[in-house]
GROMACS .gro file of C-alpha atoms in nm:
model
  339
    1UNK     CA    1   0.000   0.000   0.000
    2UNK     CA    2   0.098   0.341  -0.094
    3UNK     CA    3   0.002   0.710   0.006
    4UNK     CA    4  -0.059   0.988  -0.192
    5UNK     CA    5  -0.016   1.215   0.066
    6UNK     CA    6   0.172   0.997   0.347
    7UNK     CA    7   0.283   1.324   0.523
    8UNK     CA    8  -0.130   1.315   0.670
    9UNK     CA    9  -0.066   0.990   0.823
   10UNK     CA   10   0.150   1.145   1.108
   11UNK     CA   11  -0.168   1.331   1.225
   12UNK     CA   12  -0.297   0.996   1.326
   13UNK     CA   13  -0.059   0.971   1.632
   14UNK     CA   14  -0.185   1.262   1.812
   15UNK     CA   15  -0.542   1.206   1.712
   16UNK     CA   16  -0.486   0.847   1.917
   17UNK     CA   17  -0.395   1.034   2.191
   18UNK     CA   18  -0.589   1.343   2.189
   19UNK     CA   19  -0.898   1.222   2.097
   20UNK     CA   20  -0.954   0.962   2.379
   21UNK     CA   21  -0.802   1.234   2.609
   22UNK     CA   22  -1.075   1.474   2.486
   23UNK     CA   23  -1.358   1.252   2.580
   24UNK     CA   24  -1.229   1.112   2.889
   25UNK     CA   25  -1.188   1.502   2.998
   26UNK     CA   26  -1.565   1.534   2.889
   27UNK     CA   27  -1.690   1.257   3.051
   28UNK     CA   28  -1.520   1.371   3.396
   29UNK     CA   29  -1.635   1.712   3.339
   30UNK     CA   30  -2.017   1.597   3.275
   31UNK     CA   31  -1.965   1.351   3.597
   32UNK     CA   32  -1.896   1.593   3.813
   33UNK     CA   33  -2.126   1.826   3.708
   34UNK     CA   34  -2.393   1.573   3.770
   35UNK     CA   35  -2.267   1.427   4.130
   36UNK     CA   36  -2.298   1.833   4.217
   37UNK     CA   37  -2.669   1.805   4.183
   38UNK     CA   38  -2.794   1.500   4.297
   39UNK     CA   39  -2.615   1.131   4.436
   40UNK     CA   40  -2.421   0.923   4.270
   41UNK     CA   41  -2.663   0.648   4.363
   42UNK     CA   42  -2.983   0.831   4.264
   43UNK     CA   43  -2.857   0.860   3.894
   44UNK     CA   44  -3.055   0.542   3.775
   45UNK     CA   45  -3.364   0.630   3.976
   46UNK     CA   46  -3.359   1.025   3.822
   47UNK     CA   47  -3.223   0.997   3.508
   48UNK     CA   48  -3.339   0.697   3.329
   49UNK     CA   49  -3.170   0.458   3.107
   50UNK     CA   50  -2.811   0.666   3.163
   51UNK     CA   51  -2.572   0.384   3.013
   52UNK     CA   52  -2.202   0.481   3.050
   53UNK     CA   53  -2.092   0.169   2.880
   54UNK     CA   54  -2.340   0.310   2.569
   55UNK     CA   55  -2.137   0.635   2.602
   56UNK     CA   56  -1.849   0.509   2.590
   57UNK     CA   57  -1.940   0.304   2.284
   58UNK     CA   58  -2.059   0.618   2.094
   59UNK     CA   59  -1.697   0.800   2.191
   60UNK     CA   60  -1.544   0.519   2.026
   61UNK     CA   61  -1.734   0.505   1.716
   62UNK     CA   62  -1.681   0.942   1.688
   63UNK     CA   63  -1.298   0.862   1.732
   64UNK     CA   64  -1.226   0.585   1.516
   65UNK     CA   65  -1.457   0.798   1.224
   66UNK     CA   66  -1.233   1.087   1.256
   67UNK     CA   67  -0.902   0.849   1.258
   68UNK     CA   68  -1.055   0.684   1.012
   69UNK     CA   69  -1.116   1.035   0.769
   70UNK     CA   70  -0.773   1.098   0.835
   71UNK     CA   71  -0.685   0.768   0.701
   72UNK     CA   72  -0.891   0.878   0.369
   73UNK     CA   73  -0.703   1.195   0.382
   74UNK     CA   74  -0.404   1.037   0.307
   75UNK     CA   75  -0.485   0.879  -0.014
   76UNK     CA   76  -0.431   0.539   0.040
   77UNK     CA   77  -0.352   0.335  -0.244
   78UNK     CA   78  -0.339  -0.029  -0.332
   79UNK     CA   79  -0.273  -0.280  -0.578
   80UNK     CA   80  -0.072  -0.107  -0.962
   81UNK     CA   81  -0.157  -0.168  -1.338
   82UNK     CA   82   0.166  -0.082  -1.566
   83UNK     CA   83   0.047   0.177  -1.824
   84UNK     CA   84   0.243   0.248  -2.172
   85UNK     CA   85   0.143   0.623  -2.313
   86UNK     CA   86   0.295   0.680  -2.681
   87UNK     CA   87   0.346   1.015  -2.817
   88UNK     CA   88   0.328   1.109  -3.167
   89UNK     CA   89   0.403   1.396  -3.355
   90UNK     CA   90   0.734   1.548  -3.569
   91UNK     CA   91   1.076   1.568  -3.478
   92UNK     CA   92   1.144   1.994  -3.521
   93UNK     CA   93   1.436   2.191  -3.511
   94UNK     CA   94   1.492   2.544  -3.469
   95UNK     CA   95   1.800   2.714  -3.490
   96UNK     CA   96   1.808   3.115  -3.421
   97UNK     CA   97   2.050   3.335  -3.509
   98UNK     CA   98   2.211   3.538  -3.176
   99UNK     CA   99   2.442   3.757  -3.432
  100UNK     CA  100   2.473   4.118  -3.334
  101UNK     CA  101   2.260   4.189  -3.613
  102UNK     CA  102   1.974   4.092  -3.437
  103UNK     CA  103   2.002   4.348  -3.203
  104UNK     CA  104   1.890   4.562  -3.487
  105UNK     CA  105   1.556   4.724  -3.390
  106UNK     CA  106   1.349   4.765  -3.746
  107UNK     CA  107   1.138   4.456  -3.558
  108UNK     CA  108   1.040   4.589  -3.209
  109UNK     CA  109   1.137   4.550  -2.982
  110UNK     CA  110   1.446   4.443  -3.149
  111UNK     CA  111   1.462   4.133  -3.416
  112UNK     CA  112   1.612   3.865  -3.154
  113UNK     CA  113   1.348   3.922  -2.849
  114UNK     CA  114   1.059   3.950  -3.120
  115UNK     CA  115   1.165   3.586  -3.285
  116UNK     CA  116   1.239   3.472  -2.909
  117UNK     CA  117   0.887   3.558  -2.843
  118UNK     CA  118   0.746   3.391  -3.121
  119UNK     CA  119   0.923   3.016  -3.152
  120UNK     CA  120   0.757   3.072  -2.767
  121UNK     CA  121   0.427   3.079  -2.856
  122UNK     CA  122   0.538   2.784  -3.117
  123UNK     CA  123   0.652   2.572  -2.834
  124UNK     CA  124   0.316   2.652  -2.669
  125UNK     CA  125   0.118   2.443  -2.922
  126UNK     CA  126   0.326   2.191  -2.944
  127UNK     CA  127   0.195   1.895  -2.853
  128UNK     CA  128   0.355   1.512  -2.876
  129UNK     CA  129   0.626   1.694  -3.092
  130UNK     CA  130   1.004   1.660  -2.996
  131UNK     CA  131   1.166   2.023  -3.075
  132UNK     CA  132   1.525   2.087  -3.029
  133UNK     CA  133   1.710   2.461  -3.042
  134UNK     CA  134   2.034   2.535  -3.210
  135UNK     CA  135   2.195   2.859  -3.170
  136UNK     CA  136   2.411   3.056  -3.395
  137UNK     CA  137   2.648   3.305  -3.485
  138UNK     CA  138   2.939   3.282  -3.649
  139UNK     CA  139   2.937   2.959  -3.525
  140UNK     CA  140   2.659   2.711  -3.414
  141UNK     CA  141   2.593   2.464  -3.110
  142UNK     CA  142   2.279   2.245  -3.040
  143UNK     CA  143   2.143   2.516  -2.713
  144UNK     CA  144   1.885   2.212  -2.671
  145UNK     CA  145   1.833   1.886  -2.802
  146UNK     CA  146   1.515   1.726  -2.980
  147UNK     CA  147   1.314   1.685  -2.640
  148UNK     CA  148   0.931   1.627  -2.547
  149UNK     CA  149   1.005   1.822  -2.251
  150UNK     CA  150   0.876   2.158  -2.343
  151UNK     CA  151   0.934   2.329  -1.999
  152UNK     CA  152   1.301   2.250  -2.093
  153UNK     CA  153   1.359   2.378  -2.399
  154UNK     CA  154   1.165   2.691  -2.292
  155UNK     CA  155   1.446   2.748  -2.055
  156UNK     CA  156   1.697   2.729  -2.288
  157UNK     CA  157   1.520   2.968  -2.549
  158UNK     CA  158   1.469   3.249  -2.267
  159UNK     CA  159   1.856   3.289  -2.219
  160UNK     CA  160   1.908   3.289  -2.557
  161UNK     CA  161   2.069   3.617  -2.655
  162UNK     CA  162   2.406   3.796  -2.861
  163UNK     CA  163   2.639   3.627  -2.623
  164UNK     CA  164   2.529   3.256  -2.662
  165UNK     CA  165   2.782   3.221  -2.939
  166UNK     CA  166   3.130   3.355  -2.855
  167UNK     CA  167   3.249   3.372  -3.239
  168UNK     CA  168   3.138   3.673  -3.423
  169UNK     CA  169   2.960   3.654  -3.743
  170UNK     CA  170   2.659   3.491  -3.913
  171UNK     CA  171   2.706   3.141  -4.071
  172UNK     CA  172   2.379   2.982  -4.168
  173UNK     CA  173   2.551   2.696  -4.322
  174UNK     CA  174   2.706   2.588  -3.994
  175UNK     CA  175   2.320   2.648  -3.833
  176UNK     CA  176   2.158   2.406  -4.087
  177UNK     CA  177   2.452   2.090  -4.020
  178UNK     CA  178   2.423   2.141  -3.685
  179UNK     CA  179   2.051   2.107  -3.680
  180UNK     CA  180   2.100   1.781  -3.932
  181UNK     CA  181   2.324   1.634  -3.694
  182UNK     CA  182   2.070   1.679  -3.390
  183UNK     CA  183   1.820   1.483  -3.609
  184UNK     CA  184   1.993   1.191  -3.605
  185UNK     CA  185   1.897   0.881  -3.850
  186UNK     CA  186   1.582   0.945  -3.856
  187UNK     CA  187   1.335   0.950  -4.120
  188UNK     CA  188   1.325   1.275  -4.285
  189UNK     CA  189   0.958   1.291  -4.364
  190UNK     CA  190   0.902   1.356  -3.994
  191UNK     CA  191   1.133   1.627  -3.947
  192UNK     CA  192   1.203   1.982  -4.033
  193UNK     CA  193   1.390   2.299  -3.992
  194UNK     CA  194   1.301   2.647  -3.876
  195UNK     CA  195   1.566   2.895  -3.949
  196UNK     CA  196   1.497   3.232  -3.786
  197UNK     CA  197   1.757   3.498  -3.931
  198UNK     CA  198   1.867   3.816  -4.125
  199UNK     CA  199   2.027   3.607  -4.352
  200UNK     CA  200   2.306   3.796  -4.403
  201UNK     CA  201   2.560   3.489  -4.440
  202UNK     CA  202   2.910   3.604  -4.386
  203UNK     CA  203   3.023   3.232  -4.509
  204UNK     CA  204   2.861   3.195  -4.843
  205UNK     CA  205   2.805   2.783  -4.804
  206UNK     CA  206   2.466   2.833  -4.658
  207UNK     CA  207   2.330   2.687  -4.988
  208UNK     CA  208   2.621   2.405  -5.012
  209UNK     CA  209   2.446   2.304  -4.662
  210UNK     CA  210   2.071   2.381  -4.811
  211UNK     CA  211   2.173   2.053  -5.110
  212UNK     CA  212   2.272   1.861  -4.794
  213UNK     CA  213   1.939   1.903  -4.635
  214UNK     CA  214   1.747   1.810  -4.966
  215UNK     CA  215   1.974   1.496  -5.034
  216UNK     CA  216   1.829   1.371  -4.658
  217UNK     CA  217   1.518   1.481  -4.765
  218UNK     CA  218   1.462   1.746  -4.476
  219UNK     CA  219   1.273   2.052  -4.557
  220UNK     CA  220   1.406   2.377  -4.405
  221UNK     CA  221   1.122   2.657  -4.373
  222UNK     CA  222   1.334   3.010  -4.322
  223UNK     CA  223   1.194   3.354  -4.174
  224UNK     CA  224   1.344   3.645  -4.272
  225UNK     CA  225   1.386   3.886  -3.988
  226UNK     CA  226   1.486   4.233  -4.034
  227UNK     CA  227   1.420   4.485  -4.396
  228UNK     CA  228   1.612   4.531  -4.718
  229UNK     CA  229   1.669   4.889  -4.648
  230UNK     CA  230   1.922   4.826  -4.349
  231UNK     CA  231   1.877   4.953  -4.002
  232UNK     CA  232   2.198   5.059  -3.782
  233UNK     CA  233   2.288   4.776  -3.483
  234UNK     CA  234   2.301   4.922  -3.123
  235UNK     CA  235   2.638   4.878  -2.936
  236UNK     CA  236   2.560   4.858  -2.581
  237UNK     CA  237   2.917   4.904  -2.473
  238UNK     CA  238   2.889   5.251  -2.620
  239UNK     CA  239   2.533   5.326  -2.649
  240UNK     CA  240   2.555   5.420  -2.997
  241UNK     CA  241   2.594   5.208  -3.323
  242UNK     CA  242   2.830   4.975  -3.476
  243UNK     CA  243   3.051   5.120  -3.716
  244UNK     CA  244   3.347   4.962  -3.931
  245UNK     CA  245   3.683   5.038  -3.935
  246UNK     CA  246   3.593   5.365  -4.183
  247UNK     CA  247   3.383   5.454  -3.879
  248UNK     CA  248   3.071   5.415  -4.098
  249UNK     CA  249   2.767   5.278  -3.870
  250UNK     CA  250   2.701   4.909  -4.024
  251UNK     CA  251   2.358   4.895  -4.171
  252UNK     CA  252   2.187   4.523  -4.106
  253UNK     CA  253   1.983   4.429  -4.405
  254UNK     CA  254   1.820   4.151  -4.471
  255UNK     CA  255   1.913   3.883  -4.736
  256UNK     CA  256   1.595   3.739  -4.862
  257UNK     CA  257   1.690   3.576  -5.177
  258UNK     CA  258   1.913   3.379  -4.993
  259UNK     CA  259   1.686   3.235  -4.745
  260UNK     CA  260   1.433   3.215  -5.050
  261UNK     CA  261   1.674   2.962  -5.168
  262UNK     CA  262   1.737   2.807  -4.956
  263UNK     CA  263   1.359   2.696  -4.864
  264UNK     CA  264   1.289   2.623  -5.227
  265UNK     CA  265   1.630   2.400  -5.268
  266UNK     CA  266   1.486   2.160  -4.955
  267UNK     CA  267   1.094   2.206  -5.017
  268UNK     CA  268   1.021   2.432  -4.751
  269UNK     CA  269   0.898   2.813  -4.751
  270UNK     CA  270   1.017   3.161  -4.711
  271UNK     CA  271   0.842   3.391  -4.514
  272UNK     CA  272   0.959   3.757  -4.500
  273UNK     CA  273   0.883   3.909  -4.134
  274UNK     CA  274   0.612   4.195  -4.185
  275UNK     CA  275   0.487   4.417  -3.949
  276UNK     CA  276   0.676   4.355  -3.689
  277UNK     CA  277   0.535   3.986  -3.668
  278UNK     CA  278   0.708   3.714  -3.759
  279UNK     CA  279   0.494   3.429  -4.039
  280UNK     CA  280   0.535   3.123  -3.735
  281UNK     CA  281   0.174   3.069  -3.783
  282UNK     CA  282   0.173   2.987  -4.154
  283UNK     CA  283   0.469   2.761  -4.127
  284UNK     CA  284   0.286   2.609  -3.828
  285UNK     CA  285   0.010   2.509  -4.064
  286UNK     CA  286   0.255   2.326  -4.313
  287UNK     CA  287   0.360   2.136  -4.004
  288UNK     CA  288   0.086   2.020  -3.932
  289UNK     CA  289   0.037   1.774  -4.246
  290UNK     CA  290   0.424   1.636  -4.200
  291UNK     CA  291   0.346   1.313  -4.120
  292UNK     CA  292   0.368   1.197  -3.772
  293UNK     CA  293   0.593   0.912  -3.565
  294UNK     CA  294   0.575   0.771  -3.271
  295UNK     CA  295   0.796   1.012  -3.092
  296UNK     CA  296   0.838   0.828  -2.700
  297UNK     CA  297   0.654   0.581  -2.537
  298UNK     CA  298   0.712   0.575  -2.189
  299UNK     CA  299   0.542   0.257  -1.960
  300UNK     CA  300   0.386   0.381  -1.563
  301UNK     CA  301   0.244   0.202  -1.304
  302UNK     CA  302  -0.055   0.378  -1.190
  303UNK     CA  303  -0.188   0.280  -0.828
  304UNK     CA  304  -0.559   0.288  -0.788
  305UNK     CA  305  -0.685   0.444  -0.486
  306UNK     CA  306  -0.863   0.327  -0.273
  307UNK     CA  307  -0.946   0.640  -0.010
  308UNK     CA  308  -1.275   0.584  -0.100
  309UNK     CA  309  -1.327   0.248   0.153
  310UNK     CA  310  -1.191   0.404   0.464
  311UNK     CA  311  -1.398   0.731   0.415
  312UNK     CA  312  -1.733   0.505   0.385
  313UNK     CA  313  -1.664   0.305   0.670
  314UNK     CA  314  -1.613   0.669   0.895
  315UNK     CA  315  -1.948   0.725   0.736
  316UNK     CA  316  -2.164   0.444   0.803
  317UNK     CA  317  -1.991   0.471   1.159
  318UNK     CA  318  -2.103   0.860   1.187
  319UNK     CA  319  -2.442   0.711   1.087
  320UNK     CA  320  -2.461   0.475   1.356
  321UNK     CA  321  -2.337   0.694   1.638
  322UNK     CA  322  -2.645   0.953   1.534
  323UNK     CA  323  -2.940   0.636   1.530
  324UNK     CA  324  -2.761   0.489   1.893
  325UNK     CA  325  -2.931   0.647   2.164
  326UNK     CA  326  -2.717   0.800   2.464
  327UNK     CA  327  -2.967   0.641   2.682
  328UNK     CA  328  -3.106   0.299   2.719
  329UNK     CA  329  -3.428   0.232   2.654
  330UNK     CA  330  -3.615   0.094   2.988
  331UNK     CA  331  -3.890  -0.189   3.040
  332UNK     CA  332  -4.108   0.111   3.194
  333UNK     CA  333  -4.068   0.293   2.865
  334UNK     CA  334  -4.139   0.019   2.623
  335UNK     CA  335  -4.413  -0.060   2.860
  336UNK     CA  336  -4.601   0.302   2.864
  337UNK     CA  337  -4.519   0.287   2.454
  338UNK     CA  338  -4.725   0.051   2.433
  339UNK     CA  339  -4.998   0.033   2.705
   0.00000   0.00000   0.00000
C-alpha cells in the first residue's frame, strides 16, 4: 500500500492520543457536574436509562470515524496496473541566429526578443512533438536537443541572446549541419527545420548546406527577420551604433533571396517578417500535415486508490453513532409505549 499524501498519516498519532483524552476530559467534566446536583446512587432512579458503557461506545465510534477520515485523507492506495502512453508527432528543429545583427531594432522590440517571443508561442502548441534549439552566430551549437520536454527547452530559449555564441559573425551553413546532426537517423519525412535569421551569411556555403538538407530529404522553412533597407545595430558598450573600421555605422539588411533559396532547394517556404510579426503561424500550418511518428513511449504504473473504503466506513460509523441512543431504553418505557 501506498500514500498519496503519506505526510497526513502522522496526524494519526496525536489524534490516538488526543482524541480519547478529549472525551475522557468530557466525561469527567459531565460527571462531576452531575454528582454536584444529585447522588451518585440516585442517577438510575432520576435519570433513566443513563448507560455509561453506551457512552463510551458512541466515543469510540466518533474517534475511530475521525481516525478513520484521516486515514482517507491520506490517499491510500493499493494494488498497480503498468500503463504504456505513446506520443506522436514530428521531430522539429529550430536554430536562431544570436548575431549582433539581431540586435537591430526595425522589428520591435528588437529582431532577436521578437523571434524569441514567437518560436515561444510555437513551443506553446506543441503537442507530442520533440523540438530541439540550435543557436548561432558565427558559429553554431545544439542550445537544446530534440526533447518532449517543453518546460526544458523553454528554458533554454529564454537565455538565448548575442552572447550565446562567442564567435562573431553569421554562418547559416554551420546552423543548418548542426541542426541535421541533432536529427539523427531518422526519417526525414518527420522532421524539419526552422531557421529564424537576417540572412546575411558572412560564409557563403549556406546553400552548399541547403543541397545537404534536400539529399536527406529534410525541408528547411526560413523567416526572414529584419528589412532590405538596413537599419543601424546598437552597441551597448557605447550606447551608440556599430561602425566599421571607416567609422561608418554598419547597416543590417536583410538577405531574402538567400533564405528564399534556400527553402525552395529543400521544399520548404520563405516567409519575409512583416509588421513587426514574424509568419510562425503559416509555417505552423505546413507542419501540421508532415506526417507523424511515434515520438516516445514511456510505460507507468498507476496505483488505484482506494481512499474511498476508509472514508465510507467513517461514514456508516457517523451514521450509527447519530441512530444509537445516549440512553437505554427501559422496560417502563417500552411498557407506557405501548400500554
Amino acid at each position: 500500500m501506498r500514500f498519496s499524501r503519506p505526510e497526513l498519516l502522522w496526524l494519526l498519532i496525536p489524534a490516538l492520543v488526543l482524541l480519547p483524552t478529549f472525551f475522557a476530559l468530557a466525561f469527567r467534566a459531565a460527571d462531576r457536574a452531575r454528582r454536584r446536583l444529585v447522588a451518585e446512587e440516585l442517577v438510575p432512579k432520576l435519570v433513566r436509562g443513563f448507560s455509561r458503557s453506551r457512552r463510551r461506545t458512541k466515543a469510540i465510534l466518533q474517534t475511530t470515524a475521525l481516525l478513520l477520515v484521516l486515514f482517507a485523507l491520506a490517499g491510500p492506495r493499493v494494488g498497480s496496473r503498468e500503463i504504456t502512453v505513446k506520443r506522436r508527432g514530428i521531430d522539429l528543429i529550430v536554430a536562431i541566429d544570436t548575431s549582433r545583427s539581431m540586435l537591430a531594432q526595425d522589428i520591435k522590440p528588437s529582431r532577436l526578443l521578437k523571434a524569441r517571443r514567437e518560436v515561444a508561442a510555437l513551443l506553446d502548441r506543441l503537442d507530442g512533438d520533440r523540438v530541439g534549439l540550435v543557436a548561432f552566430a558565427g558559429d553554431a551549437f545544439l542550445q537544446c536537443p530534440l526533447t518532449i520536454d517543453y518546460g526544458a527547452a523553454r528554458m533554454f530559449l529564454d537565455v538565448l541572446d548575442v552572447n550565446s555564441v562567442s564567435r562573431p559573425g553569421t554562418n547559416v551553413g554551420a546552423a543548418i549541419r548542426t541542426s541535421l546532426a541533432a536529427f539523427g537517423e531518422g526519417e526525414s519525412k518527420h522532421q524539419a527545420l526552422i531557421l529564424v535569421t537576417d540572412g546575411e551569411d558572412l560564409s557563403g556555403d549556406a546553400l552548399d548546406a541547403a543541397e545537404e538538407a534536400a539529399r536527406r530529404g529534410i525541408r528547411i522553412f526560413t523567416v526572414g527577420v529584419g528589412s532590405e533597407a538596413g537599419e543601424p545595430i546598437p552597441d551597448p558598450e557605447s550606447g551608440s551604433f556599430h561602425k566599421d573600421r571607416k567609422g561608418e555605422i554598419v547597416m543590417s539588411r536583410l538577405d531574402a533571396e538567400t533564405l528564399e533559396r534556400i527553402a525552395l532547394e529543400t521544399g520548404g517556404q520563405f516567409h519575409r517578417a512583416s509588421m513587426g510579426e514574424l509568419e510562425l503561424d503559416r509555417i505552423w500550418d505546413e507542419l501540421s500535415r508532415l506526417e507523424e511518428r511515434d515520438v516516445a513511449s514511456r510505460a507507468f504504473t498507476a496505483w488505484e486508490e482506494r481512499f474511498q473504503i476508509p472514508l465510507g466506513i467513517a461514514v456508516l460509523l457517523l451514521l450509527l453513532d447519530f441512530a444509537l441512543p445516549e440512553r437505554v431504553r427501559t422496560r417502563r418505557e417500552w411498557e407506557g409505549r405501548f400500554a
